[in-house]
Each structure stands twice: as C-alpha cells, then as structure tokens.
Amino acid sequence: MDNPEFDSHLFRTTRAQLDQVAIRLGLESDIHERLRYPRRALVVSVPILMDSGKTEVFQGYRVHHSTVLGPTKGGLRYADDVNLGEVTALAMLMSWKCALIGLPYGGAKGGVRVNPRSLSRRELEHLTRRYTTEIMLLIGPDLDIPAPDLGTDEQTMAWMMDTYSMTQGKSVPGVVTGKPLIVGGSAGRREATGRGIVYALYQATRRLGQSLQGLTVVVQGFGNVGSVAARLLWREGCVVIGVSDVQGGIWNPHGLDIRQLEAHVAESGSVTGFPGTEPVSNAELIERPCDVLVPAAVGSQIREDNADRVRATIVAEGANGPTTPQADAILRDRGVTVIPDILANAGGVIVSYFEWVQGLQYYFWRESEITSRLQEVMTRAFNRVWALGAKEGTDLRTAALMEGVRRVAEGYRVRGLYP
Ligand code: NAD
C-alpha cells in the first residue's frame, strides 16, 4: 500500500528504522507489513472564534498506531509544523516505547497545527475543548489516553478532562494523564520525563566508568522536559553550562545556577538575557564543547550537516526524533553514546501509566513511591537495552527499537489476524 498522506520526513525515517529492525529480527513479512501503518488516523477541523471576532479554522489530528497490547497512549502537540505524517511517526514511536518499557499500551499521538504562543488563554481553551470534542470518538480511559507534549501542559489536560467529563455526566479522570494534582493528577508527573533522563544518564555514565558529578551539560529546550532535566542534573552535581529555548540560548562555561535561571524564566518568559551569560544561537549551542548534550526541544536538531561538530560524548534524547539517521551514523562512528528517545524520555509515559492506574483505582501514591518505581522501571529498561546492544553488537537505538518492535510483533503473532 502506498500512502502519500502520511509522507513526512519523520515518517520516512521512522518507517526506515522499522524496516531495518524487521530484517534484524527476521520478522514475518505479514506482521512487518501491518506494523508499517497506523491502525487509524483521524483528521479534524477545529474552528475557533478568535478574540478579534473572526473565525479561524485549525487542522488537528489523532492517530492510533497499534492497539494490540492495550489502549493507546500518547501526547498532544501544539506546534505550527504539525502534520499527519509527523503525528503518525510519533504514534509509531510510542508503540515501540510503551512495549520496550513493558507498559500495557499501544502507541498514539495527537496534534494541532498552531503556534500556541500566538493565541490568548481564551482562544487556547476554546481550541482545546473543540479539538477534544472532535476526537471524542477515539479517546476514553480504556480506549486512548492523551497526555501533554510540545506546546501543551497540565492546563491543557484539565480542559480536555473537563470537556470529556461533561459529555459523560460525571468526572472521568482516566481519560488523560499529566493533569493537575487537584483533579486526579499524579505526584511527580510534571518532573517524570526529566527525572527519567537523569536515571538513564546515571546508568550510562556508570557503565562508561564515569560519574554524574562534575560532568558538563548542555540542554536544548527549557520547557517541561529540558528545565527539569537541567535542574535535577545540576542538583546531582553536573555543571550545566548552556541552555536554550525557542528564542535563543545562553552560555557560561563556569556553570549556571538553575534555580535562579528558573526564576528569571518565570519573570521574563525566556532563558535569554539571564545575567552573566553569553548569548548563543540554538545551532551554536549543539556544537559547544560539553560532556552531555540533552536535546529537549524539537525534532531533527542533530543532522548530517552538524553531527561531526557535536562535541559531547553522550547524547541523551529528551525530545522525540532529535537526531536524524544520517547524524546517528556519524555519532556512532565517532564513538558518541546516544541514549535514544524511546528509552531516555520514557519517564513521562511511565508516570502517566502510574497516574492512569491511580485514577482507575481512586487510590493515590506518595511521591517517594512514584520516584522509586520510576527509577526501578527506567533502570530495568536501560539494562535490557544495554545488554541487548552488547549481545547483538549494535548501538543503543537499534537495541531499543529491536526490543520494542519485537514485543509489539509478538502481540500480533499471538492475537492473529481478524477475521
Ligand atoms: P514544552 O513545550 O514544555 O517545551 C519545549 C521547549 O523547547 C521550550 O523551551 C521551547 O521554547 C523550546 N523550543 C520550541 N521550539 C524550539 C526550537 N525550534 N528550537 C529550540 N527550542 C525550541 O515541551 P516539552 O513537553 O518539554 O517537550 C519537549 C520535547 O520532549 C518534545 O520533543 C516532546 O515530544 C518530548 N517529550 C516530552 C514529554 C513530556 O512528558 N512532556 C515526554 C517525552 C518526550
């Protein structure tokens, strides 16, 4: 089946990764073929009455890649370059990620093509509520459970939960994760992805004979993932020498005080202009000398044209798809250890799973339980990937994909093909 409607850079990449892994795993061609397509994809129009009095129509998507291991799970992204192909690729990556970690979920993703910074709070709320209504037939606590991603946050999830709940005549906390605590969110969810990156880095450095203490770190993106990773690594004794956001980056080779930086961001809305730092562009930041680079913003930041100038020895992928396959090969040849997205940033979906379970049981855990279980799950997944990479002689990305794809394929194998 040819499907130009899914065509996008990330979809081509994600599918090519699947094809290579299928060969390595010796997958049956019928299962391989089924894995190459999403189970279903919904395209919706989202009309909003803007503050100006005009009506604007935004394009939205929700894609379920695979439902073989359980209900689907995946974030909702607001960005002005969202398209069906990208959302489909991200849903496919969620399938591998959930299976790799051992969560009872298939992969999904959603998105609206909009720059969230260009909308007022009222417009954002209306956009979220109307989008939720349009995708209502695909979501539900035992069907598909959205979560925050790029450009969305706890507030977005609260509006989604409220909109869904209103149509049911009762509160349904299990329909989304990443909600505020007061309406059934989980302790530790906001920090989960950044914290998971720290656990993955701890394991990687241990195996490379290093310790986190004193390592120099650069973080691209200072949102939910990047700011938490920066803060927790700084607390572990790393020296965070550069960070950035969409407006640009800052650099101080002696290290940044992340607490003070967070206060500056809370006041000014950006990391730029933080006293005592040199301004750098996002492109420059990737090439600055450091031990650990954490891309935690958008995709395709490490490419063929800059990968040979990356000076980090470890890249921990907070973002989804920050490294292109060509860049991946260059980094591998140069001996850079890349902790791939589906492993490094899995902390978010792990604690989302904890939140979902707590919501279904109306029984909530202490934050210390959440963090210790998160550490345990991340460490187990890291060990499996590391061991598989050593056994197969592959990099960590190939090993992680092999493990994720193998488990999804096993689900298809035992369930068979309906009818
Ligand atoms: P966010 O919206 O909270 O933060 C994004 C950050 O990146 C902001 O600082 C923003 O200014 C910056 N940014 C945006 N566009 C940029 C650009 N073109 N260049 C440089 N910086 C840019 O988003 P988030 O939730 O932190 O997500 C970041 C990445 O992590 C995304 O790729 C997302 O898919 C991935 N991710 C997020 C989670 C989660 O739990 N939130 C989980 C797994 C993966």
CSV table of C-alpha atoms and ligand atoms in Angstrom, one decimal:
chain,number,residue,atom,x,y,z
A,1,MET,CA,0.0,0.0,0.0
A,2,ASP,CA,1.4,3.4,-1.0
A,3,ASN,CA,0.3,6.1,1.3
A,4,PRO,CA,1.4,9.6,0.4
A,5,GLU,CA,-1.0,11.1,3.0
A,6,PHE,CA,1.5,10.1,5.8
A,7,ASP,CA,4.5,11.4,3.9
A,8,SER,CA,6.8,13.5,6.1
A,9,HIS,CA,10.5,13.5,7.0
A,10,LEU,CA,9.9,11.9,10.4
A,11,PHE,CA,7.6,9.2,9.0
A,12,ARG,CA,10.1,8.2,6.3
A,13,THR,CA,12.8,8.0,9.0
A,14,THR,CA,10.6,6.1,11.5
A,15,ARG,CA,9.5,3.6,8.9
A,16,ALA,CA,13.0,3.1,7.6
A,17,GLN,CA,14.1,2.3,11.2
A,18,LEU,CA,11.3,-0.2,11.4
A,19,ASP,CA,12.2,-1.9,8.1
A,20,GLN,CA,15.9,-2.3,9.2
A,21,VAL,CA,14.9,-3.7,12.6
A,22,ALA,CA,12.4,-6.1,10.9
A,23,ILE,CA,15.3,-7.5,8.9
A,24,ARG,CA,17.5,-7.9,12.0
A,25,LEU,CA,14.7,-9.6,13.9
A,26,GLY,CA,13.8,-11.8,10.9
A,27,LEU,CA,10.1,-10.6,11.3
A,28,GLU,CA,7.5,-12.4,9.2
A,29,SER,CA,6.6,-10.2,6.3
A,30,ASP,CA,2.8,-10.1,7.2
A,31,ILE,CA,3.5,-8.8,10.7
A,32,HIS,CA,6.1,-6.4,9.4
A,33,GLU,CA,3.6,-5.1,6.8
A,34,ARG,CA,1.0,-4.5,9.5
A,35,LEU,CA,3.4,-2.6,11.7
A,36,ARG,CA,4.2,-0.1,8.9
A,37,TYR,CA,0.7,1.5,9.0
A,38,PRO,CA,-1.3,3.2,11.8
A,39,ARG,CA,-4.4,1.3,12.8
A,40,ARG,CA,-6.5,4.5,12.4
A,41,ALA,CA,-5.9,8.2,11.8
A,42,LEU,CA,-8.5,11.0,12.3
A,43,VAL,CA,-8.1,14.4,10.7
A,44,VAL,CA,-10.3,17.1,12.2
A,45,SER,CA,-11.1,20.8,11.6
A,46,VAL,CA,-11.1,22.9,14.7
A,47,PRO,CA,-13.0,26.2,14.2
A,48,ILE,CA,-12.4,28.9,16.8
A,49,LEU,CA,-13.9,32.3,17.4
A,50,MET,CA,-10.8,34.4,17.9
A,51,ASP,CA,-10.6,37.5,20.2
A,52,SER,CA,-10.7,39.6,17.1
A,53,GLY,CA,-14.2,38.5,16.3
A,54,LYS,CA,-13.1,36.5,13.3
A,55,THR,CA,-13.4,32.7,13.0
A,56,GLU,CA,-10.2,30.7,12.2
A,57,VAL,CA,-10.1,27.0,11.4
A,58,PHE,CA,-7.1,24.9,12.6
A,59,GLN,CA,-6.2,21.4,11.5
A,60,GLY,CA,-6.0,18.7,14.1
A,61,TYR,CA,-5.0,15.0,14.2
A,62,ARG,CA,-5.3,11.9,16.4
A,63,VAL,CA,-3.6,8.8,15.3
A,64,HIS,CA,-3.6,5.3,16.9
A,65,HIS,CA,-0.7,3.2,15.6
A,66,SER,CA,-1.3,-0.1,17.3
A,67,THR,CA,-3.9,-1.3,19.8
A,68,VAL,CA,-2.5,-4.9,20.1
A,69,LEU,CA,-1.1,-4.5,23.6
A,70,GLY,CA,-3.8,-2.4,25.1
A,71,PRO,CA,-5.5,1.0,24.9
A,72,THR,CA,-3.4,3.6,23.2
A,73,LYS,CA,-1.3,6.3,24.9
A,74,GLY,CA,0.5,9.3,23.5
A,75,GLY,CA,0.9,13.1,23.8
A,76,LEU,CA,-0.9,16.0,22.3
A,77,ARG,CA,1.3,18.5,20.5
A,78,TYR,CA,0.6,22.2,19.6
A,79,ALA,CA,3.1,23.4,17.0
A,80,ASP,CA,2.9,25.3,13.7
A,81,ASP,CA,4.6,22.5,11.7
A,82,VAL,CA,2.4,19.6,12.9
A,83,ASN,CA,1.2,17.4,10.1
A,84,LEU,CA,-0.4,13.9,9.7
A,85,GLY,CA,2.9,12.2,8.8
A,86,GLU,CA,4.7,13.6,11.8
A,87,VAL,CA,1.9,12.7,14.2
A,88,THR,CA,1.8,9.1,12.7
A,89,ALA,CA,5.5,8.7,13.1
A,90,LEU,CA,5.3,9.9,16.7
A,91,ALA,CA,2.4,7.4,17.3
A,92,MET,CA,4.6,4.6,15.9
A,93,LEU,CA,7.5,5.6,18.2
A,94,MET,CA,5.0,5.5,21.1
A,95,SER,CA,4.2,1.9,20.2
A,96,TRP,CA,7.8,0.9,20.4
A,97,LYS,CA,8.4,2.9,23.6
A,98,CYS,CA,5.5,1.5,25.5
A,99,ALA,CA,6.4,-2.1,24.5
A,100,LEU,CA,10.1,-1.6,25.3
A,101,ILE,CA,9.2,-0.4,28.8
A,102,GLY,CA,6.6,-3.1,29.3
A,103,LEU,CA,3.5,-0.9,29.6
A,104,PRO,CA,0.1,-2.3,28.6
A,105,TYR,CA,-0.4,0.3,25.9
A,106,GLY,CA,-0.3,0.8,22.1
A,107,GLY,CA,1.1,4.0,20.6
A,108,ALA,CA,-0.9,7.1,19.7
A,109,LYS,CA,-0.2,10.8,19.2
A,110,GLY,CA,-2.3,13.9,18.6
A,111,GLY,CA,-1.5,17.4,17.3
A,112,VAL,CA,-3.0,20.7,16.2
A,113,ARG,CA,-1.2,22.8,13.7
A,114,VAL,CA,-1.0,26.1,15.6
A,115,ASN,CA,1.6,28.3,17.3
A,116,PRO,CA,0.3,28.2,20.9
A,117,ARG,CA,2.2,31.4,21.8
A,118,SER,CA,0.1,33.3,19.2
A,119,LEU,CA,-3.2,32.5,21.0
A,120,SER,CA,-4.7,34.1,24.1
A,121,ARG,CA,-5.7,31.9,27.0
A,122,ARG,CA,-9.4,32.1,26.0
A,123,GLU,CA,-8.5,31.0,22.4
A,124,LEU,CA,-6.3,28.2,23.7
A,125,GLU,CA,-9.1,26.9,25.9
A,126,HIS,CA,-11.6,27.0,23.1
A,127,LEU,CA,-9.2,25.3,20.7
A,128,THR,CA,-8.5,22.5,23.3
A,129,ARG,CA,-12.2,22.0,24.1
A,130,ARG,CA,-13.3,21.9,20.4
A,131,TYR,CA,-10.4,19.6,19.4
A,132,THR,CA,-11.3,17.3,22.3
A,133,THR,CA,-14.9,17.2,21.1
A,134,GLU,CA,-13.8,16.4,17.6
A,135,ILE,CA,-11.7,13.5,18.6
A,136,MET,CA,-14.2,12.3,21.3
A,137,LEU,CA,-15.0,9.1,19.4
A,138,LEU,CA,-11.3,8.0,19.6
A,139,ILE,CA,-10.5,8.8,23.3
A,140,GLY,CA,-11.5,7.3,26.7
A,141,PRO,CA,-9.9,5.7,29.7
A,142,ASP,CA,-9.9,2.3,28.2
A,143,LEU,CA,-9.5,3.4,24.6
A,144,ASP,CA,-6.9,6.2,24.2
A,145,ILE,CA,-5.4,8.4,26.8
A,146,PRO,CA,-3.8,11.7,25.7
A,147,ALA,CA,-1.0,13.5,27.7
A,148,PRO,CA,1.0,16.7,27.4
A,149,ASP,CA,3.7,17.1,24.8
A,150,LEU,CA,5.3,20.1,23.0
A,151,GLY,CA,3.2,23.2,23.4
A,152,THR,CA,0.7,21.7,25.8
A,153,ASP,CA,0.7,21.3,29.6
A,154,GLU,CA,-1.3,20.5,32.7
A,155,GLN,CA,-3.9,23.2,32.0
A,156,THR,CA,-4.5,21.7,28.5
A,157,MET,CA,-5.1,18.3,30.1
A,158,ALA,CA,-7.5,19.8,32.7
A,159,TRP,CA,-9.6,21.4,29.8
A,160,MET,CA,-9.6,18.1,27.9
A,161,MET,CA,-10.6,16.1,31.0
A,162,ASP,CA,-13.4,18.6,31.8
A,163,THR,CA,-14.7,18.6,28.2
A,164,TYR,CA,-14.8,14.8,28.1
A,165,SER,CA,-16.3,14.5,31.6
A,166,MET,CA,-19.1,17.0,30.6
A,167,THR,CA,-20.3,14.7,27.8
A,168,GLN,CA,-20.4,11.7,30.2
A,169,GLY,CA,-22.2,13.5,33.1
A,170,LYS,CA,-19.5,12.5,35.6
A,171,SER,CA,-15.8,13.1,36.2
A,172,VAL,CA,-13.6,10.8,34.2
A,173,PRO,CA,-10.0,11.4,35.4
A,174,GLY,CA,-8.6,8.4,33.5
A,175,VAL,CA,-9.2,10.0,30.1
A,176,VAL,CA,-6.0,12.0,30.2
A,177,THR,CA,-2.7,12.0,32.2
A,178,GLY,CA,-0.5,14.9,33.1
A,179,LYS,CA,-3.5,16.6,34.8
A,180,PRO,CA,-3.2,19.0,37.8
A,181,LEU,CA,-2.9,17.1,41.1
A,182,ILE,CA,-6.2,18.5,42.4
A,183,VAL,CA,-8.3,16.7,39.7
A,184,GLY,CA,-6.5,13.4,39.8
A,185,GLY,CA,-3.0,14.1,38.6
A,186,SER,CA,-0.1,12.1,39.9
A,187,ALA,CA,2.7,13.4,42.2
A,188,GLY,CA,5.9,13.5,40.2
A,189,ARG,CA,4.3,13.5,36.7
A,190,ARG,CA,5.5,17.0,35.8
A,191,GLU,CA,9.1,16.0,36.6
A,192,ALA,CA,8.8,12.5,35.2
A,193,THR,CA,10.4,12.9,31.8
A,194,GLY,CA,13.3,15.0,33.1
A,195,ARG,CA,13.8,12.6,36.0
A,196,GLY,CA,13.8,9.6,33.7
A,197,ILE,CA,16.6,11.2,31.7
A,198,VAL,CA,18.7,11.6,34.8
A,199,TYR,CA,18.2,7.9,35.7
A,200,ALA,CA,19.2,6.8,32.2
A,201,LEU,CA,22.2,9.1,32.3
A,202,TYR,CA,23.2,7.7,35.6
A,203,GLN,CA,23.2,4.2,34.2
A,204,ALA,CA,25.1,5.2,31.1
A,205,THR,CA,27.8,7.1,32.9
A,206,ARG,CA,28.2,4.2,35.4
A,207,ARG,CA,28.8,1.8,32.5
A,208,LEU,CA,31.2,4.2,30.9
A,209,GLY,CA,33.3,4.4,34.1
A,210,GLN,CA,32.2,8.0,34.8
A,211,SER,CA,30.0,9.7,37.5
A,212,LEU,CA,27.5,12.4,37.0
A,213,GLN,CA,29.4,14.6,39.4
A,214,GLY,CA,31.3,17.4,37.6
A,215,LEU,CA,30.1,16.4,34.1
A,216,THR,CA,29.4,19.5,31.9
A,217,VAL,CA,25.9,19.5,30.4
A,218,VAL,CA,24.1,21.4,27.6
A,219,VAL,CA,20.3,21.3,27.4
A,220,GLN,CA,18.4,22.5,24.3
A,221,GLY,CA,14.8,23.4,25.2
A,222,PHE,CA,13.8,24.7,28.6
A,223,GLY,CA,10.2,23.5,28.8
A,224,ASN,CA,8.8,20.7,30.8
A,225,VAL,CA,11.5,18.2,29.8
A,226,GLY,CA,14.6,20.4,29.5
A,227,SER,CA,14.1,22.6,32.6
A,228,VAL,CA,13.5,19.6,34.9
A,229,ALA,CA,16.5,17.7,33.4
A,230,ALA,CA,18.7,20.7,33.8
A,231,ARG,CA,17.6,21.3,37.4
A,232,LEU,CA,17.9,17.6,38.5
A,233,LEU,CA,21.3,17.2,36.8
A,234,TRP,CA,22.5,20.4,38.4
A,235,ARG,CA,21.4,19.0,41.8
A,236,GLU,CA,23.3,15.8,41.1
A,237,GLY,CA,26.5,17.9,40.8
A,238,CYS,CA,26.6,18.3,37.0
A,239,VAL,CA,27.8,21.7,35.7
A,240,VAL,CA,25.1,23.0,33.3
A,241,ILE,CA,27.0,25.3,31.0
A,242,GLY,CA,24.4,26.1,28.3
A,243,VAL,CA,20.6,26.0,27.8
A,244,SER,CA,18.2,27.4,25.2
A,245,ASP,CA,14.6,27.9,24.3
A,246,VAL,CA,12.9,28.9,21.1
A,247,GLN,CA,14.2,32.5,21.5
A,248,GLY,CA,17.8,31.5,21.7
A,249,GLY,CA,20.5,30.2,24.1
A,250,ILE,CA,22.8,31.2,26.9
A,251,TRP,CA,26.3,30.1,27.8
A,252,ASN,CA,28.5,30.2,30.9
A,253,PRO,CA,31.5,27.8,31.0
A,254,HIS,CA,31.6,28.1,34.8
A,255,GLY,CA,28.0,26.8,35.1
A,256,LEU,CA,24.5,28.3,35.5
A,257,ASP,CA,22.6,28.5,38.8
A,258,ILE,CA,19.4,26.7,37.6
A,259,ARG,CA,17.2,27.8,40.5
A,260,GLN,CA,18.0,31.5,39.6
A,261,LEU,CA,17.6,30.7,35.9
A,262,GLU,CA,14.1,29.3,36.6
A,263,ALA,CA,13.2,32.5,38.5
A,264,HIS,CA,14.4,34.5,35.5
A,265,VAL,CA,12.3,32.4,33.1
A,266,ALA,CA,9.2,32.7,35.3
A,267,GLU,CA,9.6,36.5,35.2
A,268,SER,CA,10.7,37.2,31.6
A,269,GLY,CA,9.4,34.1,29.8
A,270,SER,CA,12.7,33.1,28.3
A,271,VAL,CA,16.2,32.0,29.3
A,272,THR,CA,17.7,34.7,27.1
A,273,GLY,CA,19.1,37.7,28.9
A,274,PHE,CA,20.0,35.8,32.1
A,275,PRO,CA,22.7,37.9,33.8
A,276,GLY,CA,26.3,36.7,33.5
A,277,THR,CA,25.9,34.7,30.3
A,278,GLU,CA,26.9,34.9,26.7
A,279,PRO,CA,24.1,34.7,24.1
A,280,VAL,CA,24.4,31.8,21.7
A,281,SER,CA,22.0,30.6,19.0
A,282,ASN,CA,20.3,27.2,19.1
A,283,ALA,CA,22.5,26.0,16.3
A,284,GLU,CA,25.8,27.0,18.0
A,285,LEU,CA,24.7,25.5,21.3
A,286,ILE,CA,24.6,22.0,19.8
A,287,GLU,CA,28.2,22.4,18.8
A,288,ARG,CA,29.6,23.8,22.0
A,289,PRO,CA,32.0,21.6,24.0
A,290,CYS,CA,30.4,19.6,26.8
A,291,ASP,CA,30.2,16.0,28.2
A,292,VAL,CA,26.5,15.5,27.9
A,293,LEU,CA,24.1,17.0,25.3
A,294,VAL,CA,20.4,16.8,26.1
A,295,PRO,CA,18.3,17.9,23.1
A,296,ALA,CA,14.9,18.5,24.7
A,297,ALA,CA,13.0,20.7,22.2
A,298,VAL,CA,12.0,19.7,18.7
A,299,GLY,CA,13.0,17.1,16.1
A,300,SER,CA,15.9,16.9,13.6
A,301,GLN,CA,18.3,19.2,15.6
A,302,ILE,CA,21.4,16.9,15.1
A,303,ARG,CA,21.7,16.3,11.4
A,304,GLU,CA,24.2,15.3,8.8
A,305,ASP,CA,25.4,18.9,8.5
A,306,ASN,CA,26.3,19.4,12.2
A,307,ALA,CA,26.8,15.9,13.7
A,308,ASP,CA,30.5,15.9,13.2
A,309,ARG,CA,30.8,19.1,15.2
A,310,VAL,CA,28.8,17.7,18.2
A,311,ARG,CA,31.5,17.6,20.9
A,312,ALA,CA,29.5,15.8,23.6
A,313,THR,CA,30.5,12.2,24.4
A,314,ILE,CA,26.9,11.3,25.5
A,315,VAL,CA,23.7,12.5,23.8
A,316,ALA,CA,20.5,11.8,25.9
A,317,GLU,CA,17.5,12.4,23.7
A,318,GLY,CA,14.8,14.2,25.7
A,319,ALA,CA,13.0,15.3,22.6
A,320,ASN,CA,11.4,12.8,20.2
A,321,GLY,CA,13.4,12.3,17.0
A,322,PRO,CA,16.1,15.0,17.6
A,323,THR,CA,18.8,13.0,15.7
A,324,THR,CA,18.4,12.1,12.0
A,325,PRO,CA,19.5,8.6,10.9
A,326,GLN,CA,22.5,10.1,8.9
A,327,ALA,CA,23.6,12.0,12.0
A,328,ASP,CA,23.1,8.9,14.1
A,329,ALA,CA,25.6,7.0,11.9
A,330,ILE,CA,28.1,9.9,12.2
A,331,LEU,CA,27.8,10.0,16.0
A,332,ARG,CA,28.1,6.2,16.2
A,333,ASP,CA,31.3,6.2,14.1
A,334,ARG,CA,32.7,8.9,16.3
A,335,GLY,CA,32.1,6.8,19.4
A,336,VAL,CA,29.4,9.1,20.9
A,337,THR,CA,26.9,7.2,23.1
A,338,VAL,CA,23.4,8.1,22.1
A,339,ILE,CA,20.6,7.2,24.6
A,340,PRO,CA,17.7,7.0,22.2
A,341,ASP,CA,14.4,8.9,22.7
A,342,ILE,CA,12.3,5.8,23.2
A,343,LEU,CA,14.4,4.9,26.2
A,344,ALA,CA,15.7,8.3,27.5
A,345,ASN,CA,12.4,10.2,27.6
A,346,ALA,CA,10.2,7.2,28.6
A,347,GLY,CA,9.9,8.6,32.2
A,348,GLY,CA,6.8,10.7,31.1
A,349,VAL,CA,4.8,7.7,29.9
A,350,ILE,CA,5.9,5.6,32.8
A,351,VAL,CA,4.5,8.1,35.4
A,352,SER,CA,1.5,8.6,33.1
A,353,TYR,CA,0.9,4.9,33.4
A,354,PHE,CA,1.1,5.3,37.2
A,355,GLU,CA,-1.3,8.2,37.1
A,356,TRP,CA,-3.8,6.2,35.0
A,357,VAL,CA,-3.6,3.2,37.3
A,358,GLN,CA,-4.1,5.5,40.4
A,359,GLY,CA,-7.1,7.2,38.7
A,360,LEU,CA,-8.8,3.9,37.8
A,361,GLN,CA,-8.3,2.7,41.4
A,362,TYR,CA,-9.1,6.1,43.1
A,363,TYR,CA,-6.0,5.3,45.2
A,364,PHE,CA,-3.1,7.7,45.2
A,365,TRP,CA,0.6,7.0,45.9
A,366,ARG,CA,3.2,9.1,47.7
A,367,GLU,CA,5.7,11.0,45.5
A,368,SER,CA,8.5,8.8,47.0
A,369,GLU,CA,6.8,5.7,45.8
A,370,ILE,CA,6.4,7.2,42.3
A,371,THR,CA,10.1,8.2,42.0
A,372,SER,CA,11.4,4.9,43.3
A,373,ARG,CA,9.1,2.9,41.0
A,374,LEU,CA,10.1,5.2,38.1
A,375,GLN,CA,13.8,4.6,38.8
A,376,GLU,CA,13.2,0.8,39.0
A,377,VAL,CA,11.4,0.7,35.7
A,378,MET,CA,13.9,3.0,33.9
A,379,THR,CA,16.8,1.0,35.2
A,380,ARG,CA,15.3,-2.3,34.2
A,381,ALA,CA,14.6,-1.0,30.6
A,382,PHE,CA,18.1,0.6,30.4
A,383,ASN,CA,19.8,-2.7,31.5
A,384,ARG,CA,17.8,-4.7,28.9
A,385,VAL,CA,18.7,-2.3,26.1
A,386,TRP,CA,22.4,-2.2,27.2
A,387,ALA,CA,22.6,-6.0,27.4
A,388,LEU,CA,20.9,-6.5,24.0
A,389,GLY,CA,23.2,-3.9,22.4
A,390,ALA,CA,26.2,-5.8,23.7
A,391,LYS,CA,24.8,-9.2,22.6
A,392,GLU,CA,23.9,-8.0,19.1
A,393,GLY,CA,26.8,-5.7,18.7
A,394,THR,CA,24.5,-2.7,18.0
A,395,ASP,CA,24.1,0.8,19.2
A,396,LEU,CA,21.5,1.6,21.9
A,397,ARG,CA,18.9,2.9,19.4
A,398,THR,CA,18.9,-0.2,17.4
A,399,ALA,CA,18.8,-2.4,20.5
A,400,ALA,CA,15.9,-0.3,22.0
A,401,LEU,CA,14.0,-0.5,18.7
A,402,MET,CA,14.6,-4.2,18.4
A,403,GLU,CA,13.2,-4.8,21.9
A,404,GLY,CA,10.2,-2.6,21.3
A,405,VAL,CA,9.3,-3.9,17.9
A,406,ARG,CA,9.8,-7.5,18.9
A,407,ARG,CA,7.3,-7.2,21.7
A,408,VAL,CA,4.6,-5.5,19.6
A,409,ALA,CA,5.2,-8.1,16.9
A,410,GLU,CA,4.8,-10.8,19.4
A,411,GLY,CA,1.4,-9.3,20.3
A,412,TYR,CA,0.3,-9.5,16.7
A,413,ARG,CA,1.6,-13.1,16.4
A,414,VAL,CA,-0.4,-14.4,19.4
A,415,ARG,CA,-3.6,-12.5,18.6
A,416,GLY,CA,-3.5,-13.4,14.9
A,417,LEU,CA,-5.3,-11.5,12.1
A,418,TYR,CA,-9.0,-10.8,12.5
A,419,PRO,CA,-11.3,-12.1,10.9
B,1,NAD,P1,7.5,22.3,26.1
B,1,NAD,O1,6.6,23.0,25.2
B,1,NAD,O2,7.2,22.3,27.6
B,1,NAD,O3,9.0,22.9,26.0
B,1,NAD,C1,9.6,23.0,24.7
B,1,NAD,C2,10.9,23.9,24.9
B,1,NAD,O4,11.6,23.9,23.6
B,1,NAD,C3,10.6,25.3,25.2
B,1,NAD,O5,11.6,25.8,26.0
B,1,NAD,C4,10.6,26.0,23.8
B,1,NAD,O6,10.9,27.4,23.9
B,1,NAD,C5,11.7,25.2,23.2
B,1,NAD,N1,11.6,25.2,21.7
B,1,NAD,C6,10.5,25.1,20.9
B,1,NAD,N2,10.8,25.2,19.6
B,1,NAD,C7,12.2,25.3,19.6
B,1,NAD,C8,13.1,25.4,18.5
B,1,NAD,N3,12.7,25.4,17.2
B,1,NAD,N4,14.4,25.5,18.8
B,1,NAD,C9,14.8,25.5,20.1
B,1,NAD,N5,14.0,25.4,21.2
B,1,NAD,C10,12.7,25.3,20.9
B,1,NAD,O7,7.6,20.8,25.6
B,1,NAD,P2,8.1,19.5,26.4
B,1,NAD,O8,7.0,18.8,26.9
B,1,NAD,O9,9.3,19.9,27.2
B,1,NAD,O10,8.6,18.6,25.1
B,1,NAD,C11,9.9,18.8,24.6
B,1,NAD,C12,10.3,17.6,23.7
B,1,NAD,O11,10.3,16.4,24.6
B,1,NAD,C13,9.3,17.3,22.6
B,1,NAD,O12,10.1,16.7,21.5
B,1,NAD,C14,8.4,16.2,23.2
B,1,NAD,O13,7.9,15.4,22.2
B,1,NAD,C15,9.4,15.4,24.0
B,1,NAD,N6,8.8,14.7,25.1
B,1,NAD,C16,8.0,15.3,26.1
B,1,NAD,C17,7.5,14.5,27.1
B,1,NAD,C18,6.7,15.1,28.2
B,1,NAD,O14,6.4,14.4,29.2
B,1,NAD,N7,6.3,16.4,28.2
B,1,NAD,C19,7.7,13.1,27.2
B,1,NAD,C20,8.5,12.5,26.2
B,1,NAD,C21,9.0,13.3,25.2
